Short mmCIF file of C-alpha atoms in Angstrom, two decimals:
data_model
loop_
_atom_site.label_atom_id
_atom_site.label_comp_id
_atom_site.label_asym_id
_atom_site.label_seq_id
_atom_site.Cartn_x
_atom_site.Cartn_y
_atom_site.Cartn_z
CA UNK A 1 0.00 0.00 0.00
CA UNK A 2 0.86 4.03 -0.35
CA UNK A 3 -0.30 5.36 2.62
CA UNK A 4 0.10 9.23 3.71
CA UNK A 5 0.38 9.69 7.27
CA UNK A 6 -0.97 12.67 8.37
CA UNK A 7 0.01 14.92 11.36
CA UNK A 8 0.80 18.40 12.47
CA UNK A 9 4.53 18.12 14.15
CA UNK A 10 7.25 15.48 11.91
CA UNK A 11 9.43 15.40 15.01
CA UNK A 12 8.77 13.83 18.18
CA UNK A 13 6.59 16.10 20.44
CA UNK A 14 4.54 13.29 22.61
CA UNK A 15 3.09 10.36 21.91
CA UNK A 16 1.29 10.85 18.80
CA UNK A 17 4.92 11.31 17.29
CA UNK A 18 6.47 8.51 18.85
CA UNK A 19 3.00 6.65 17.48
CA UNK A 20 3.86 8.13 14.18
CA UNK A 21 7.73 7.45 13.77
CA UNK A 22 7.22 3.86 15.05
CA UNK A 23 4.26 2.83 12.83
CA UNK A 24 6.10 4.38 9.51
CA UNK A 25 9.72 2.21 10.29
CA UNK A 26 7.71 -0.91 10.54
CA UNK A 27 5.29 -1.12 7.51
CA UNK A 28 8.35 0.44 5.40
CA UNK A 29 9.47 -3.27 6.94
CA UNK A 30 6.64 -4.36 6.02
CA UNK A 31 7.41 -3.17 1.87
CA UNK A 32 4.42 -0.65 2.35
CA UNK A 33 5.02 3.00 1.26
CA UNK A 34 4.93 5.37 3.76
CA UNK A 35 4.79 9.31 2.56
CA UNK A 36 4.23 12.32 6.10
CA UNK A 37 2.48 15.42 5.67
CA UNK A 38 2.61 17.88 7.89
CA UNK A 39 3.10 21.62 9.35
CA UNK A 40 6.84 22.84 7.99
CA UNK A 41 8.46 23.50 11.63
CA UNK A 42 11.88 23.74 11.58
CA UNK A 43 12.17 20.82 14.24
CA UNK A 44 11.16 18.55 11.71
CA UNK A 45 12.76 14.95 10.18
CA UNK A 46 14.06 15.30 7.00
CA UNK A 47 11.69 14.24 4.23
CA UNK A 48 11.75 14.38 0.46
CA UNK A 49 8.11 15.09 0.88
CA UNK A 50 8.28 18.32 2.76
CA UNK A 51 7.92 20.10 -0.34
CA UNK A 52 4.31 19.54 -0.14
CA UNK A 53 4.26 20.59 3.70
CA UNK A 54 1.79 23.12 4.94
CA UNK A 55 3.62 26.50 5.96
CA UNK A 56 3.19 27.27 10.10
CA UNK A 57 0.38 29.50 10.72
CA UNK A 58 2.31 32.75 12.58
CA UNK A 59 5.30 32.21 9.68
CA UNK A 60 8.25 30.90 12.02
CA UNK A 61 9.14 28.09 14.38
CA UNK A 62 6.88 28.29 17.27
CA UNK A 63 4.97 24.97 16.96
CA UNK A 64 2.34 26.28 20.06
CA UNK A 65 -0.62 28.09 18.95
CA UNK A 66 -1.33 30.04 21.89
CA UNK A 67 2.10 31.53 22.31
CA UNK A 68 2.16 32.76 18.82
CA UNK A 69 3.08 36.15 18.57
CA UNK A 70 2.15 39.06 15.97
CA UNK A 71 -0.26 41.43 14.67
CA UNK A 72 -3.76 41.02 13.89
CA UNK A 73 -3.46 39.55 10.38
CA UNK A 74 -1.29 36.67 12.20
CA UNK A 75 -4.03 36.24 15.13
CA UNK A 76 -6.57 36.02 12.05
CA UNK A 77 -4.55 33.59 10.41
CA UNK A 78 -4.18 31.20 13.31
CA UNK A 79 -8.00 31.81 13.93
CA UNK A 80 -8.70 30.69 10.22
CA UNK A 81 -6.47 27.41 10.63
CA UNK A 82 -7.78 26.10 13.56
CA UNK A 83 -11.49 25.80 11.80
CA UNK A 84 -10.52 25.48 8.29
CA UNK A 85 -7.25 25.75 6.00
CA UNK A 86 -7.86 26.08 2.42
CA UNK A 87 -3.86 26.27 2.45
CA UNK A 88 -3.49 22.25 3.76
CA UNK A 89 -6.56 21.38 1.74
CA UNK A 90 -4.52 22.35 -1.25
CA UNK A 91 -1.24 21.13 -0.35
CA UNK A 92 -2.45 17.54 0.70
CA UNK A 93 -4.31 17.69 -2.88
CA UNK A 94 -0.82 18.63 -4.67
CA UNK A 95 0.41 15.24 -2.85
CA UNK A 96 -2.05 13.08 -3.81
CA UNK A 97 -1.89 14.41 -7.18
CA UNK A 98 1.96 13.32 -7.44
CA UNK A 99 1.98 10.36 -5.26
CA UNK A 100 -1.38 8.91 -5.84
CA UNK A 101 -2.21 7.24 -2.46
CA UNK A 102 -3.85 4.48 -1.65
CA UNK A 103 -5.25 5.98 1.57
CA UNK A 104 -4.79 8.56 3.81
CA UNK A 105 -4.25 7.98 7.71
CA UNK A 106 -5.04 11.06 9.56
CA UNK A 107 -3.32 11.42 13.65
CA UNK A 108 -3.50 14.73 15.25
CA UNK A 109 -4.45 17.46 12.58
CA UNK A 110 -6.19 19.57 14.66
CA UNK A 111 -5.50 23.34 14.21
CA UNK A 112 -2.26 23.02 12.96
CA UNK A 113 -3.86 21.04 9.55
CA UNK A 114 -7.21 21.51 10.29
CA UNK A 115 -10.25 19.00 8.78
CA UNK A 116 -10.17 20.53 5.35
CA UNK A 117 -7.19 18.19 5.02
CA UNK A 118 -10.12 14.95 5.11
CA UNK A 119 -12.24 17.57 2.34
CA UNK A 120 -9.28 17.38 0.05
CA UNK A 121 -9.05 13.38 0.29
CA UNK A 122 -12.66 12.63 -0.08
CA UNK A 123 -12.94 15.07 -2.74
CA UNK A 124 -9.73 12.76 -4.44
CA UNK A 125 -11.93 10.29 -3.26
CA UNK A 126 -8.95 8.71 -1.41
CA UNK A 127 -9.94 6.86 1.91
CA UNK A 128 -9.66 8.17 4.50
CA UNK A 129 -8.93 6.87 8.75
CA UNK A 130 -8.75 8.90 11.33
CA UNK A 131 -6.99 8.04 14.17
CA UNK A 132 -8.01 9.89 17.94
CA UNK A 133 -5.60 10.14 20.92
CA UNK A 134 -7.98 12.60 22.51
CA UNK A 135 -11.14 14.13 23.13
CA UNK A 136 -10.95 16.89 20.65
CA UNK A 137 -14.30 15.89 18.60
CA UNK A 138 -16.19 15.88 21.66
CA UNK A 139 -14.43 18.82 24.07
CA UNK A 140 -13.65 22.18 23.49
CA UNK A 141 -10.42 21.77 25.43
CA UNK A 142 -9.59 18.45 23.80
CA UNK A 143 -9.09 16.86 27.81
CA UNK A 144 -12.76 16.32 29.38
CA UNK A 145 -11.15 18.73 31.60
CA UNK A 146 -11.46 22.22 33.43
CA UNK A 147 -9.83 24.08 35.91
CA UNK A 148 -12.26 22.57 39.01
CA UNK A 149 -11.24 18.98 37.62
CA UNK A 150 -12.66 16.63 35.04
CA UNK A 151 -15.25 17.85 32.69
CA UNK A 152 -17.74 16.70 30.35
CA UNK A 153 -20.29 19.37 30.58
CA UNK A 154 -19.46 19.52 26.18
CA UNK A 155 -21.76 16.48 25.95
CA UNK A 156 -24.60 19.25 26.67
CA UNK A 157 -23.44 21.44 24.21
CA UNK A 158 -20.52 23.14 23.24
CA UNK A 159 -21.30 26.40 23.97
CA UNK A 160 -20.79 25.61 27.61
CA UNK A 161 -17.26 25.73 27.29
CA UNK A 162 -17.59 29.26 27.19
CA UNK A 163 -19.42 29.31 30.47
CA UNK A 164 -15.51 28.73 31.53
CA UNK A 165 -13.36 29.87 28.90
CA UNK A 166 -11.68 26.37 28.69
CA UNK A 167 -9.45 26.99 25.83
CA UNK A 168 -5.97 28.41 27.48
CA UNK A 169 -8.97 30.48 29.74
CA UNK A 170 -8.75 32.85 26.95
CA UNK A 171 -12.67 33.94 25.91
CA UNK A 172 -11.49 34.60 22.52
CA UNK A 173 -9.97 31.27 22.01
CA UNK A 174 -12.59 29.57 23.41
CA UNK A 175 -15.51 31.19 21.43
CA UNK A 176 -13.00 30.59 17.93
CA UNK A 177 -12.83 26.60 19.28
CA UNK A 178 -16.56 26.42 19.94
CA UNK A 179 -17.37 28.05 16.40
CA UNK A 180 -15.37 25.84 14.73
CA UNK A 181 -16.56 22.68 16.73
CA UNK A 182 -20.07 24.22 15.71
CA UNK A 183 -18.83 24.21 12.13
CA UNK A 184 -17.50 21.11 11.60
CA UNK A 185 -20.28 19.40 12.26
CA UNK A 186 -22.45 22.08 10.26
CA UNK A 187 -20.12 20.69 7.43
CA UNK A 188 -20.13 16.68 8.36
CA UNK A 189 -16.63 17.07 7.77
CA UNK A 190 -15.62 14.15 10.28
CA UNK A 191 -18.69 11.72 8.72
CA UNK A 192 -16.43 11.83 5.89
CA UNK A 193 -13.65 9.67 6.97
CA UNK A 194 -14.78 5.81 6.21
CA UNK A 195 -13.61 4.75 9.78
CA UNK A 196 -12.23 6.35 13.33
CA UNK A 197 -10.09 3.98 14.94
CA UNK A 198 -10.31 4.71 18.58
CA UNK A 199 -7.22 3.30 21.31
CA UNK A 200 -9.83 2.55 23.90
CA UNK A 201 -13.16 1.33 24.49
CA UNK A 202 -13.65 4.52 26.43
CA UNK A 203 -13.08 6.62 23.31
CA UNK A 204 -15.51 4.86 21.09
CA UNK A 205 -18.25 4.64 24.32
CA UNK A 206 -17.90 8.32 24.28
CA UNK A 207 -17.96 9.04 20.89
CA UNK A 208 -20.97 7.16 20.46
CA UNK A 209 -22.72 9.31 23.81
CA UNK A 210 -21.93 12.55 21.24
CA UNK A 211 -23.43 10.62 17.61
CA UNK A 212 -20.87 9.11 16.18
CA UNK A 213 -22.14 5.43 14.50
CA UNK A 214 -20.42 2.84 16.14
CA UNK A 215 -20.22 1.02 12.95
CA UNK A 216 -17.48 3.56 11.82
CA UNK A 217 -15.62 3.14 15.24
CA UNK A 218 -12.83 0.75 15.44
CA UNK A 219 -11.17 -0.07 18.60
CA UNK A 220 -7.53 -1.15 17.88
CA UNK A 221 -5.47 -0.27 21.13
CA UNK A 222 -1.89 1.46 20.54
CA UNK A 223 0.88 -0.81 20.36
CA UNK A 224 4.56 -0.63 21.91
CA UNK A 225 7.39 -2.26 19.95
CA UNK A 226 8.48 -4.45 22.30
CA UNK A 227 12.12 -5.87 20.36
CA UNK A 228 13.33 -2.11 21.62
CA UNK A 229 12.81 -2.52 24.70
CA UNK A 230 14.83 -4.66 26.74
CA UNK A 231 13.47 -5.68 29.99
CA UNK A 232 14.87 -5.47 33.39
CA UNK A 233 13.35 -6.91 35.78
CA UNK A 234 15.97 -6.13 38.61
CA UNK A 235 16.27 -2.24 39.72
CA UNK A 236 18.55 0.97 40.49
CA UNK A 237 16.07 1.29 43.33
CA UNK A 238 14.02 5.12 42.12
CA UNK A 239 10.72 5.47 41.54
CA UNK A 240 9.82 7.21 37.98
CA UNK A 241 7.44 9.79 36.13
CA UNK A 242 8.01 10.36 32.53
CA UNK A 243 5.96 12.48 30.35
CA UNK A 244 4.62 15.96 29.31
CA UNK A 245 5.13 18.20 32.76
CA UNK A 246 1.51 19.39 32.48
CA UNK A 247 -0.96 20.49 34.85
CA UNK A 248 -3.49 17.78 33.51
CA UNK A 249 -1.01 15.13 34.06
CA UNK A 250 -1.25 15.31 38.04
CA UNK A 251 2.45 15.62 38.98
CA UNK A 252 1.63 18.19 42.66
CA UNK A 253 -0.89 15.02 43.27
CA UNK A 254 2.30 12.99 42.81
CA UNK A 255 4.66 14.84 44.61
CA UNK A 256 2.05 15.32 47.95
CA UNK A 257 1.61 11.40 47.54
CA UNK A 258 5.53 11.05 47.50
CA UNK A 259 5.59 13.24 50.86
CA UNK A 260 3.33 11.17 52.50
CA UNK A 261 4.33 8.28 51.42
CA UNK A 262 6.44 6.10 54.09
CA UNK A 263 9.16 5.11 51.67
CA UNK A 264 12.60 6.33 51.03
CA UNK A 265 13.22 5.27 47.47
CA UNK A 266 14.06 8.74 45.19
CA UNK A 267 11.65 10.05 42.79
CA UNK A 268 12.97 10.90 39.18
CA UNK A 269 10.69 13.09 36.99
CA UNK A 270 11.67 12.93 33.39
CA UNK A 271 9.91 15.50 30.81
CA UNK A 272 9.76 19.28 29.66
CA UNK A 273 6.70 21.81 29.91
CA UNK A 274 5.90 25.47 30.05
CA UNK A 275 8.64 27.03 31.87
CA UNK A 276 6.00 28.76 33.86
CA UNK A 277 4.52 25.45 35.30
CA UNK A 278 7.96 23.46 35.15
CA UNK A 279 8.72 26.30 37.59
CA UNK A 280 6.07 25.96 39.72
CA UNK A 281 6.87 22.14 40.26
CA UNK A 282 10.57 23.20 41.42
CA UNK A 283 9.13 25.25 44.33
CA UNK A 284 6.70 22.09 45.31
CA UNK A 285 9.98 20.60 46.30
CA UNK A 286 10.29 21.25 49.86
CA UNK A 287 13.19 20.88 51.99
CA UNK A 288 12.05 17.44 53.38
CA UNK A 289 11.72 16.12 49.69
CA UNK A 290 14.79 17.91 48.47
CA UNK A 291 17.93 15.11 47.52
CA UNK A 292 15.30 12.92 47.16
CA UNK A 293 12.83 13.72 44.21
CA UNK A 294 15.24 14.69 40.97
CA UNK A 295 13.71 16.72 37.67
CA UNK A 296 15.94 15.64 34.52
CA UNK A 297 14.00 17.49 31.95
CA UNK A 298 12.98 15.61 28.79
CA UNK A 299 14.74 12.47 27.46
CA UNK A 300 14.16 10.68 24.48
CA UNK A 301 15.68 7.28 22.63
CA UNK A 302 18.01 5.21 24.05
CA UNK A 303 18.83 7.16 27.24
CA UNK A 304 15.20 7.30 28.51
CA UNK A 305 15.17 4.06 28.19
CA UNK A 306 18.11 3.33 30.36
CA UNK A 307 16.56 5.66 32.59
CA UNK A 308 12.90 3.51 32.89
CA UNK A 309 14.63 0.19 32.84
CA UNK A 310 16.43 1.54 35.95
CA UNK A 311 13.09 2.21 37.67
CA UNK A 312 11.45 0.65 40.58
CA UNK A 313 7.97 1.10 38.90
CA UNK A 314 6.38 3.63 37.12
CA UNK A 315 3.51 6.56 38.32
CA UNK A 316 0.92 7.96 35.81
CA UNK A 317 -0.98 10.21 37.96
CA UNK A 318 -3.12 11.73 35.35
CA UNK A 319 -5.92 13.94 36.86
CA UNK A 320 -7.50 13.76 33.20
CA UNK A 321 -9.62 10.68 31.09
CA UNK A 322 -6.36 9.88 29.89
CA UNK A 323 -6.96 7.71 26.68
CA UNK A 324 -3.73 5.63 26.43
CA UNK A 325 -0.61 6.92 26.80
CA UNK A 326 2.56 5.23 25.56
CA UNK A 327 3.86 5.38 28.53
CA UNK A 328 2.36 2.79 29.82
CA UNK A 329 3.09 0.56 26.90
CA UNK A 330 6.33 1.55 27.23
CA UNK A 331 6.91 0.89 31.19
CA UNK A 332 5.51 -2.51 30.03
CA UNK A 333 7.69 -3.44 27.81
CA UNK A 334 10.83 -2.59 30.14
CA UNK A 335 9.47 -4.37 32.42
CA UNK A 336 8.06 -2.23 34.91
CA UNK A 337 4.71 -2.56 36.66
CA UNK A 338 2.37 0.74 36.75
CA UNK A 339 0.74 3.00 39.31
CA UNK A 340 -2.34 4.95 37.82
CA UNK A 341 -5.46 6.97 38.26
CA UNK A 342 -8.83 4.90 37.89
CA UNK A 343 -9.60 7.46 34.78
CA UNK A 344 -10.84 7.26 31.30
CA UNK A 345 -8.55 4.31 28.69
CA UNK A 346 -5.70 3.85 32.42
CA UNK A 347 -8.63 1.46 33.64
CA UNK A 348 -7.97 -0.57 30.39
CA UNK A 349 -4.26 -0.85 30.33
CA UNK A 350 -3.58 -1.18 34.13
CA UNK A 351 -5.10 -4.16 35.78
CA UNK A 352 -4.22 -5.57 39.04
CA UNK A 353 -1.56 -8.35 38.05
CA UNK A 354 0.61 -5.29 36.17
CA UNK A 355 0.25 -2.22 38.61
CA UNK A 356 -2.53 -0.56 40.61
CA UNK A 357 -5.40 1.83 39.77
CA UNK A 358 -6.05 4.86 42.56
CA UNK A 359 -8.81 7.18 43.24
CA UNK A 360 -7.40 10.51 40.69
CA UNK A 361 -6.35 13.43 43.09
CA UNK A 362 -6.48 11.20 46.30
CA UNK A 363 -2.78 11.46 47.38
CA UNK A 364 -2.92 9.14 50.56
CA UNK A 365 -4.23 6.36 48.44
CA UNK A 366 -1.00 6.77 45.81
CA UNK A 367 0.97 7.23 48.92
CA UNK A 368 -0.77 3.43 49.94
CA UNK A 369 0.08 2.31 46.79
CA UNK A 370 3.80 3.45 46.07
CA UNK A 371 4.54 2.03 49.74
CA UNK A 372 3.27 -1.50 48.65
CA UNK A 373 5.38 -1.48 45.45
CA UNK A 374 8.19 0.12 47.30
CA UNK A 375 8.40 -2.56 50.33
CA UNK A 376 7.99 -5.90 48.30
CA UNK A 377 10.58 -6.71 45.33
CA UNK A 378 9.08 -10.06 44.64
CA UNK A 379 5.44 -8.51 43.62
CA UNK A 380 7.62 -5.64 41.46
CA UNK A 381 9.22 -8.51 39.64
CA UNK A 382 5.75 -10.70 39.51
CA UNK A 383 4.38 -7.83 37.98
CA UNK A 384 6.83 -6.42 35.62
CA UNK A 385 7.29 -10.07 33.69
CA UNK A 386 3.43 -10.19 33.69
CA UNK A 387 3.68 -6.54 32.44
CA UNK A 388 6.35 -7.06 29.53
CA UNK A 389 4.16 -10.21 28.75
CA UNK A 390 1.29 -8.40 28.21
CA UNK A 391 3.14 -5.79 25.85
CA UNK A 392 4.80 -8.86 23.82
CA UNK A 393 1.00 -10.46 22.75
CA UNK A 394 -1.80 -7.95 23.49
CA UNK A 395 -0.13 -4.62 22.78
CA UNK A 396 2.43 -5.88 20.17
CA UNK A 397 2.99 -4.42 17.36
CA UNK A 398 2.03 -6.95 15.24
CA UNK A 399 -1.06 -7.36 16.40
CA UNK A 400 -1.66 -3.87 16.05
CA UNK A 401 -0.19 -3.38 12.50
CA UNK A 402 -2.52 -6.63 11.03
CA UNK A 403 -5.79 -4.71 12.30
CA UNK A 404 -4.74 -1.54 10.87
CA UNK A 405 -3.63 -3.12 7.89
CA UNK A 406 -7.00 -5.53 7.52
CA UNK A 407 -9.20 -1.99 7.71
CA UNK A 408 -7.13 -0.17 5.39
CA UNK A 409 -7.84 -2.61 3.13
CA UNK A 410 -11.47 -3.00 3.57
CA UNK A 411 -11.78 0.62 2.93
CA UNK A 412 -9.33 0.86 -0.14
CA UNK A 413 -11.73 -2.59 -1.68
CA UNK A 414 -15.24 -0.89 -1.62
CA UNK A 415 -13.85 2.18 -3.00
CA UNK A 416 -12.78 -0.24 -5.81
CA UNK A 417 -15.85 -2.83 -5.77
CA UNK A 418 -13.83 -5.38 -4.56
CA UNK A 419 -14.99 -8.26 -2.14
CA UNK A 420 -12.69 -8.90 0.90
CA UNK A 421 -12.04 -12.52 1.04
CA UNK A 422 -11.66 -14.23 4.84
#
């Protein structure tokens, strides 16, 4: 197959990236044609396809919409994209044009590409898949999430988003968001695709609460290469966080856990974020906790994971639905089990013989929870080897890559009239 991959960054951001880059190396294994298309950052991988690459909205390298600088033609401009972009539309139908795909797999276009990318595909009529890591279709702030805690007040409407202003708790962003929520399903643009493939069951439940048919939703959980990982089912004796440093992804709630907690083992936090909130974290740190809890800042490749192989266990401490983030795939395939909160697609990865689920926000139950892990080595070897089983057969990538592969051919036969045969 020729398959374009479709997403906003072509350098690894977060986990969509490390989804993309992963997915692309293996069906190139695989002899299938891979071809990117995304924003033209600066950051990005070198491709002989970035001729056909949608210029940035504010004209330079800032990949983050809502620190964008400029006038008002360039706040107009990033207005315009995050609704519709006439500018992708036109550039993904140059590529098709030249390369003549077989089907076009779409990860996380929002604003940056914008939906008019899946006009200019069905308009080639070229399949399309879209592929959701989070709540964007259904939330204004893409999370299920506010400032008082989780949120799904969208599944009323919209427009109640602006009740809070719950995009960067900027009205003006918010009430652009909500239009072009409003619009895009003025336009059916997302009944176009011929299939959403959803990483958790609580994705497509929710989708299906807002409309969506459940005969276009297809649950196909993420996947985690496992042959780059190698396990360790030993320790260097630290307890870990790695991710985004964001609000949503509960680190205070970790770090009041860790000071409660009756344990002694050091707490590494790997991962970058806005300096402002990075910042913040620093001056949680107080003197009882300082030698003992250690921020690296981000690390990526080979040295992150040297740094999760050396890890006790892992903490996701998400105060969000998170849907299902590679991390977790990823502590499972080193060999590591998993502490996380009971919320959203974490109840479907974590289950008792691999790690433990805990009430979100409730930092004496993590604190119950790390001390377990942290006073009994047999149960964090019991569950790490259950853990990197669990990555080798039900998130392998294999598995993953035959489901994609048996949909994107479905889709690319009735386009052609063909019969599937089973």
């Amino acid at each position: 197959m020729r398959i374009v991959i479709a997403n906003k960054y072509y350098y690894i951001d977060g986990g969509p990236e490390r989804y993309l880059f992963s997915l692309s190396d293996y069906l190139r294994s695989l002899g299938h044609e891979v071809i990117p298309f995304a924003v033209a950052y600066p950051r990005n991988e070198p491709s002989e396809y970035a001729k056909y690459f949608v210029n940035p909205a504010g004209g330079g390298g800032e990949t983050k919409l809502d620190k964008l600088e400029g006038g008002l033609g360039t706040k107009f401009r990033i207005a315009g994209r995050t609704v519709y972009s006439v500018e992708a539309k036109r550039a993904l139908e140059r590529l098709i044009d030249d390369t003549k795909p077989d089907l076009i797999y779409c990860l996380n276009i929002v604003n940056h590409l914008s939906p008019s990318i899946i006009d200019a595909a069905h308009e080639k009529r070229v399949p399309v898949v879209l592929r959701l890591s989070d709540y964007y279709l259904m939330c204004a702030s893409y999370l299920f999430r506010r400032a008082s805690g989780v949120c799904t007040d969208c599944e009323n409407g919209f427009y109640r988003a602006l009740f809070h202003n719950c995009v960067h708790g900027s009205r003006p962003a918010t009430v652009v968001r909500v239009a072009g929520m409003y619009a895009h399903n003025f336009w059916r643009v997302y009944e176009k695709p011929g299939a959403i493939v959803t990483t958790t069951k609580f994705m497509s439940d929710a989708l299906v609460r807002f409309g969506y048919s459940p005969k276009k939703l297809h649950h196909i959980p993420t996947f985690v290469n496992s042959t780059k990982w190698q396990p360790r089912y030993d320790n260097d004796g630290y307890i870990l966080y790695f991710g985004r440093l964001m609000p949503e992804k509960g680190i205070e709630f970790l770090l009041e856990a860790y000071r409660q907690s009756a344990g002694r083992d050091p707490l590494v936090i790997v991962g970058d974020g806005p300096d402002e909130y990075v910042s913040y974290l620093h001056s949680l740190v107080t003197d009882d906790l300082k030698g003992r809890v250690k921020f690296v800042g981000g690390k990526w490749g080979e040295e992150l994971q040297q740094i999760v192989g050396g890890a006790k266990y892992v903490v996701v401490p998400s105060l969000w639905h998170d849907n299902a983030p590679n991390v977790v795939y990823e502590s499972f395939a080193a060999g590591k089990p998993v502490i996380a909160s009971a919320l959203g697609g974490l109840c479907e990865q974590v289950t008792k013989d691999v790690g433990a689920l805990v009430e979100a926000g409730n930092a004496s139950e993590l604190a119950q929870a790390m001390d377990r892990l942290s006073g009994d080595a047999a149960l964090v070897e019991s569950m790490g080897r259950n853990a990197r089983l669990r990555a080798e057969t039900e998130f392998s990538i294999e598995n993953h890559v035959d489901s994609l592969l048996e949909l994107f051919g479905s889709l690319i036969d009735a386009k052609s009239g063909k019969k599937r045969l089973r």
